[in-house]
mmCIF file of C-alpha atoms in Angstrom:
data_model
loop_
_atom_site.group_PDB
_atom_site.id
_atom_site.type_symbol
_atom_site.label_atom_id
_atom_site.label_comp_id
_atom_site.label_asym_id
_atom_site.label_seq_id
_atom_site.Cartn_x
_atom_site.Cartn_y
_atom_site.Cartn_z
ATOM 1 C CA UNK K 1 -50.971 38.230 106.715
ATOM 2 C CA UNK K 2 -47.839 40.119 107.792
ATOM 3 C CA UNK K 3 -46.240 36.879 108.995
ATOM 4 C CA UNK K 4 -47.042 35.165 105.724
ATOM 5 C CA UNK K 5 -45.500 38.022 103.726
ATOM 6 C CA UNK K 6 -42.412 37.969 105.939
ATOM 7 C CA UNK K 7 -41.856 34.274 105.215
ATOM 8 C CA UNK K 8 -42.474 34.574 101.480
ATOM 9 C CA UNK K 9 -39.103 34.714 99.650
ATOM 10 C CA UNK K 10 -40.597 36.595 96.682
ATOM 11 C CA UNK K 11 -41.670 40.225 96.984
ATOM 12 C CA UNK K 12 -43.042 40.537 93.434
ATOM 13 C CA UNK K 13 -42.468 39.461 89.849
ATOM 14 C CA UNK K 14 -40.684 41.843 87.488
ATOM 15 C CA UNK K 15 -40.890 41.886 83.688
ATOM 16 C CA UNK K 16 -37.188 41.586 82.920
ATOM 17 C CA UNK K 17 -36.753 40.098 79.439
ATOM 18 C CA UNK K 18 -38.780 41.929 76.820
ATOM 19 C CA UNK K 19 -40.114 40.132 73.747
ATOM 20 C CA UNK K 20 -37.282 41.167 71.345
ATOM 21 C CA UNK K 21 -34.712 39.814 73.813
ATOM 22 C CA UNK K 22 -36.505 36.470 74.083
ATOM 23 C CA UNK K 23 -37.062 36.254 70.330
ATOM 24 C CA UNK K 24 -33.379 36.976 69.673
ATOM 25 C CA UNK K 25 -32.356 34.391 72.266
ATOM 26 C CA UNK K 26 -34.388 31.588 70.679
ATOM 27 C CA UNK K 27 -33.416 32.574 67.145
ATOM 28 C CA UNK K 28 -29.795 32.340 68.273
ATOM 29 C CA UNK K 29 -30.384 28.919 69.840
ATOM 30 C CA UNK K 30 -31.914 27.349 66.725
ATOM 31 C CA UNK K 31 -29.524 29.161 64.389
ATOM 32 C CA UNK K 32 -26.449 27.946 66.276
ATOM 33 C CA UNK K 33 -27.706 24.357 66.188
ATOM 34 C CA UNK K 34 -28.490 24.401 62.445
ATOM 35 C CA UNK K 35 -25.383 26.374 61.499
ATOM 36 C CA UNK K 36 -23.161 24.032 63.497
ATOM 37 C CA UNK K 37 -24.503 20.865 61.855
ATOM 38 C CA UNK K 38 -24.496 22.320 58.329
ATOM 39 C CA UNK K 39 -21.076 23.868 58.932
ATOM 40 C CA UNK K 40 -19.680 20.531 60.045
ATOM 41 C CA UNK K 41 -21.008 18.926 56.864
ATOM 42 C CA UNK K 42 -19.510 21.673 54.689
ATOM 43 C CA UNK K 43 -16.173 21.070 56.420
ATOM 44 C CA UNK K 44 -16.463 17.300 56.223
ATOM 45 C CA UNK K 45 -19.070 16.080 53.669
ATOM 46 C CA UNK K 46 -19.896 12.619 54.970
ATOM 47 C CA UNK K 47 -22.917 11.964 52.696
ATOM 48 C CA UNK K 48 -22.115 10.607 49.244
ATOM 49 C CA UNK K 49 -23.620 12.582 46.349
ATOM 50 C CA UNK K 50 -24.718 9.335 44.729
ATOM 51 C CA UNK K 51 -26.734 8.272 47.767
ATOM 52 C CA UNK K 52 -30.500 8.311 48.124
ATOM 53 C CA UNK K 53 -30.269 11.894 49.417
ATOM 54 C CA UNK K 54 -29.778 13.191 45.867
ATOM 55 C CA UNK K 55 -26.927 14.493 43.760
ATOM 56 C CA UNK K 56 -26.860 18.065 45.112
ATOM 57 C CA UNK K 57 -26.418 17.434 48.800
ATOM 58 C CA UNK K 58 -23.644 19.997 49.318
ATOM 59 C CA UNK K 59 -25.596 22.659 47.459
ATOM 60 C CA UNK K 60 -28.655 22.078 49.634
ATOM 61 C CA UNK K 61 -26.616 22.120 52.836
ATOM 62 C CA UNK K 62 -24.843 25.309 51.794
ATOM 63 C CA UNK K 63 -28.183 26.939 50.931
ATOM 64 C CA UNK K 64 -29.539 26.087 54.396
ATOM 65 C CA UNK K 65 -26.308 27.351 55.979
ATOM 66 C CA UNK K 66 -26.497 30.689 54.162
ATOM 67 C CA UNK K 67 -30.219 31.139 54.799
ATOM 68 C CA UNK K 68 -29.910 30.455 58.525
ATOM 69 C CA UNK K 69 -26.782 32.610 58.584
ATOM 70 C CA UNK K 70 -28.891 35.572 57.429
ATOM 71 C CA UNK K 71 -31.482 34.814 60.123
ATOM 72 C CA UNK K 72 -28.698 34.623 62.692
ATOM 73 C CA UNK K 73 -27.277 37.968 61.541
ATOM 74 C CA UNK K 74 -30.734 39.546 61.844
ATOM 75 C CA UNK K 75 -31.093 38.117 65.360
ATOM 76 C CA UNK K 76 -27.739 39.515 66.486
ATOM 77 C CA UNK K 77 -28.540 42.933 64.993
ATOM 78 C CA UNK K 78 -31.915 42.891 66.777
ATOM 79 C CA UNK K 79 -30.250 42.172 70.110
ATOM 80 C CA UNK K 80 -27.594 44.837 69.582
ATOM 81 C CA UNK K 81 -30.308 47.348 68.677
ATOM 82 C CA UNK K 82 -32.181 46.450 71.852
ATOM 83 C CA UNK K 83 -29.000 47.113 73.772
ATOM 84 C CA UNK K 84 -29.758 50.819 73.229
ATOM 85 C CA UNK K 85 -33.565 50.933 73.393
ATOM 86 C CA UNK K 86 -34.406 48.103 75.813
ATOM 87 C CA UNK K 87 -35.314 48.296 79.477
ATOM 88 C CA UNK K 88 -32.769 48.614 82.277
ATOM 89 C CA UNK K 89 -32.164 44.856 82.409
ATOM 90 C CA UNK K 90 -31.402 44.266 78.720
ATOM 91 C CA UNK K 91 -29.706 47.541 77.736
ATOM 92 C CA UNK K 92 -26.244 48.993 78.262
ATOM 93 C CA UNK K 93 -27.537 50.469 81.527
ATOM 94 C CA UNK K 94 -27.214 47.014 83.084
ATOM 95 C CA UNK K 95 -23.428 47.037 82.633
ATOM 96 C CA UNK K 96 -21.462 47.004 85.870
ATOM 97 C CA UNK K 97 -19.414 50.099 86.581
ATOM 98 C CA UNK K 98 -15.918 49.050 87.772
ATOM 99 C CA UNK K 99 -15.530 52.461 89.428
ATOM 100 C CA UNK K 100 -18.409 51.744 91.801
ATOM 101 C CA UNK K 101 -17.568 49.843 94.963
ATOM 102 C CA UNK K 102 -20.936 48.056 95.081
ATOM 103 C CA UNK K 103 -20.630 46.862 91.476
ATOM 104 C CA UNK K 104 -17.120 45.546 92.137
ATOM 105 C CA UNK K 105 -18.362 43.778 95.258
ATOM 106 C CA UNK K 106 -21.156 42.025 93.334
ATOM 107 C CA UNK K 107 -18.765 41.084 90.516
ATOM 108 C CA UNK K 108 -16.233 39.431 92.829
ATOM 109 C CA UNK K 109 -19.037 37.793 94.781
ATOM 110 C CA UNK K 110 -20.129 36.016 91.604
ATOM 111 C CA UNK K 111 -16.528 35.125 90.789
ATOM 112 C CA UNK K 112 -16.383 33.414 94.181
ATOM 113 C CA UNK K 113 -19.725 31.725 93.536
ATOM 114 C CA UNK K 114 -18.629 30.263 90.194
ATOM 115 C CA UNK K 115 -15.348 29.071 91.726
ATOM 116 C CA UNK K 116 -17.205 27.405 94.650
ATOM 117 C CA UNK K 117 -15.894 29.848 97.243
ATOM 118 C CA UNK K 118 -19.281 31.368 98.065
ATOM 119 C CA UNK K 119 -22.719 29.788 98.381
ATOM 120 C CA UNK K 120 -25.136 32.715 98.251
ATOM 121 C CA UNK K 121 -24.320 35.463 95.746
ATOM 122 C CA UNK K 122 -26.377 38.672 95.672
ATOM 123 C CA UNK K 123 -29.713 38.361 93.897
ATOM 124 C CA UNK K 124 -29.781 40.089 90.500
ATOM 125 C CA UNK K 125 -32.828 40.469 88.277
ATOM 126 C CA UNK K 126 -30.922 40.922 85.048
ATOM 127 C CA UNK K 127 -27.641 39.333 84.041
ATOM 128 C CA UNK K 128 -25.164 39.025 86.860
ATOM 129 C CA UNK K 129 -21.903 40.898 86.045
ATOM 130 C CA UNK K 130 -19.838 37.770 85.370
ATOM 131 C CA UNK K 131 -22.449 36.341 83.016
ATOM 132 C CA UNK K 132 -22.742 39.733 81.332
ATOM 133 C CA UNK K 133 -19.001 39.788 80.685
ATOM 134 C CA UNK K 134 -19.266 36.318 79.137
ATOM 135 C CA UNK K 135 -22.120 37.509 76.890
ATOM 136 C CA UNK K 136 -20.057 40.476 75.708
ATOM 137 C CA UNK K 137 -17.281 38.087 74.653
ATOM 138 C CA UNK K 138 -19.858 35.772 73.049
ATOM 139 C CA UNK K 139 -21.456 38.512 70.971
ATOM 140 C CA UNK K 140 -18.044 39.616 69.749
ATOM 141 C CA UNK K 141 -17.555 36.038 68.555
ATOM 142 C CA UNK K 142 -20.985 36.200 66.913
ATOM 143 C CA UNK K 143 -20.014 39.364 65.035
ATOM 144 C CA UNK K 144 -16.693 37.901 63.901
ATOM 145 C CA UNK K 145 -18.462 34.718 62.806
ATOM 146 C CA UNK K 146 -21.016 36.686 60.792
ATOM 147 C CA UNK K 147 -18.358 38.842 59.105
ATOM 148 C CA UNK K 148 -16.141 35.895 58.166
ATOM 149 C CA UNK K 149 -19.161 33.857 57.083
ATOM 150 C CA UNK K 150 -20.454 36.546 54.741
ATOM 151 C CA UNK K 151 -16.929 37.145 53.414
ATOM 152 C CA UNK K 152 -16.546 33.466 52.531
ATOM 153 C CA UNK K 153 -19.993 33.409 50.931
ATOM 154 C CA UNK K 154 -19.266 36.555 48.890
ATOM 155 C CA UNK K 155 -16.298 34.901 47.193
ATOM 156 C CA UNK K 156 -18.754 33.095 44.939
ATOM 157 C CA UNK K 157 -19.348 36.425 43.169
ATOM 158 C CA UNK K 158 -16.426 38.876 43.353
ATOM 159 C CA UNK K 159 -18.548 41.486 41.545
ATOM 160 C CA UNK K 160 -21.278 41.496 44.189
ATOM 161 C CA UNK K 161 -22.019 44.235 46.705
ATOM 162 C CA UNK K 162 -21.496 41.724 49.504
ATOM 163 C CA UNK K 163 -17.962 41.034 48.310
ATOM 164 C CA UNK K 164 -17.154 44.744 48.117
ATOM 165 C CA UNK K 165 -18.310 45.069 51.745
ATOM 166 C CA UNK K 166 -16.414 42.069 53.103
ATOM 167 C CA UNK K 167 -13.361 41.584 50.878
ATOM 168 C CA UNK K 168 -11.234 43.563 53.359
ATOM 169 C CA UNK K 169 -11.262 40.436 55.528
ATOM 170 C CA UNK K 170 -8.896 38.723 53.067
ATOM 171 C CA UNK K 171 -6.399 41.567 53.372
ATOM 172 C CA UNK K 172 -5.985 40.489 56.994
ATOM 173 C CA UNK K 173 -5.892 36.733 56.482
ATOM 174 C CA UNK K 174 -5.893 34.340 53.562
ATOM 175 C CA UNK K 175 -8.960 32.406 52.484
ATOM 176 C CA UNK K 176 -7.850 29.234 54.258
ATOM 177 C CA UNK K 177 -7.078 31.053 57.504
ATOM 178 C CA UNK K 178 -10.490 32.744 57.421
ATOM 179 C CA UNK K 179 -12.135 29.346 56.900
ATOM 180 C CA UNK K 180 -10.115 27.859 59.745
ATOM 181 C CA UNK K 181 -11.007 30.738 62.069
ATOM 182 C CA UNK K 182 -14.691 30.462 61.110
ATOM 183 C CA UNK K 183 -14.573 26.733 61.876
ATOM 184 C CA UNK K 184 -12.686 27.206 65.161
ATOM 185 C CA UNK K 185 -15.095 29.843 66.494
ATOM 186 C CA UNK K 186 -17.932 27.359 65.997
ATOM 187 C CA UNK K 187 -16.348 25.166 68.682
ATOM 188 C CA UNK K 188 -15.833 28.135 70.999
ATOM 189 C CA UNK K 189 -19.524 29.018 70.685
ATOM 190 C CA UNK K 190 -20.504 25.370 71.204
ATOM 191 C CA UNK K 191 -18.420 25.293 74.379
ATOM 192 C CA UNK K 192 -20.204 28.387 75.646
ATOM 193 C CA UNK K 193 -23.610 26.832 74.892
ATOM 194 C CA UNK K 194 -22.761 23.738 76.947
ATOM 195 C CA UNK K 195 -21.530 25.867 79.852
ATOM 196 C CA UNK K 196 -24.548 28.171 79.540
ATOM 197 C CA UNK K 197 -27.023 25.285 79.791
ATOM 198 C CA UNK K 198 -25.232 23.837 82.805
ATOM 199 C CA UNK K 199 -24.864 27.173 84.595
ATOM 200 C CA UNK K 200 -28.430 28.329 83.939
ATOM 201 C CA UNK K 201 -30.006 25.100 85.201
ATOM 202 C CA UNK K 202 -27.772 24.799 88.272
ATOM 203 C CA UNK K 203 -28.099 28.486 89.104
ATOM 204 C CA UNK K 204 -31.891 28.309 88.783
ATOM 205 C CA UNK K 205 -32.171 25.284 91.064
ATOM 206 C CA UNK K 206 -29.777 26.600 93.697
ATOM 207 C CA UNK K 207 -30.950 30.222 93.849
ATOM 208 C CA UNK K 208 -34.573 29.864 92.651
ATOM 209 C CA UNK K 209 -34.017 32.930 90.495
ATOM 210 C CA UNK K 210 -36.325 31.891 87.655
ATOM 211 C CA UNK K 211 -33.531 31.804 85.088
ATOM 212 C CA UNK K 212 -35.115 29.097 82.926
ATOM 213 C CA UNK K 213 -38.761 30.173 83.073
ATOM 214 C CA UNK K 214 -37.909 33.837 82.506
ATOM 215 C CA UNK K 215 -36.524 33.232 79.021
ATOM 216 C CA UNK K 216 -39.979 31.926 78.085
ATOM 217 C CA UNK K 217 -42.194 34.353 79.993
ATOM 218 C CA UNK K 218 -39.924 37.345 80.544
ATOM 219 C CA UNK K 219 -40.789 37.517 84.263
ATOM 220 C CA UNK K 220 -38.386 36.959 87.166
ATOM 221 C CA UNK K 221 -38.996 36.968 90.935
ATOM 222 C CA UNK K 222 -37.655 39.763 93.101
ATOM 223 C CA UNK K 223 -36.728 38.489 96.540
ATOM 224 C CA UNK K 224 -37.566 40.015 99.890
ATOM 225 C CA UNK K 225 -33.994 39.493 101.059
#
């Protein structure tokens, strides 16, 4: 039995991603897809209003965009809340400390791995430090996208509470610049999604770290070595 255990690469399975983290992740996935397609149509309405789709196509698309935008905002708030109350893998406690030598070593090891200079990076149960840095940037884009999106929506009713909360955005940039920024960030997020899919699948296959399965089950393997 001892020999078998010595050869087994997995020591145990650890519950890493709690339910709110997984729920937020999948809400973000579906929200980004729907918001991107509806946002593209709002930017470039390619369906004629006189077609068989009805005479209020833009209104329907905008309604879906706003509705999913609220779901997306809820999802981001849920994940940010869990940043303070979640377990050690999904909270701020997982952040690398640049003042610690070991954390710096792991960070640069993953930099080398992603730039094809190292084959076997250290095994991490939560987010590796490079991926975590990318997620911090991503969530800042999420927040900016939500703020600009709600500001643009609120313009429909300048007397609304939403407009009073978001009108400060237009003191920084004009309406057209806010729209352009909102549209541009969509492509930045889409680029991250493509890279995320590629990296997660490749990383899972090469390191057998359970990246893909863990976002469904929450469990990841902890290696013996």
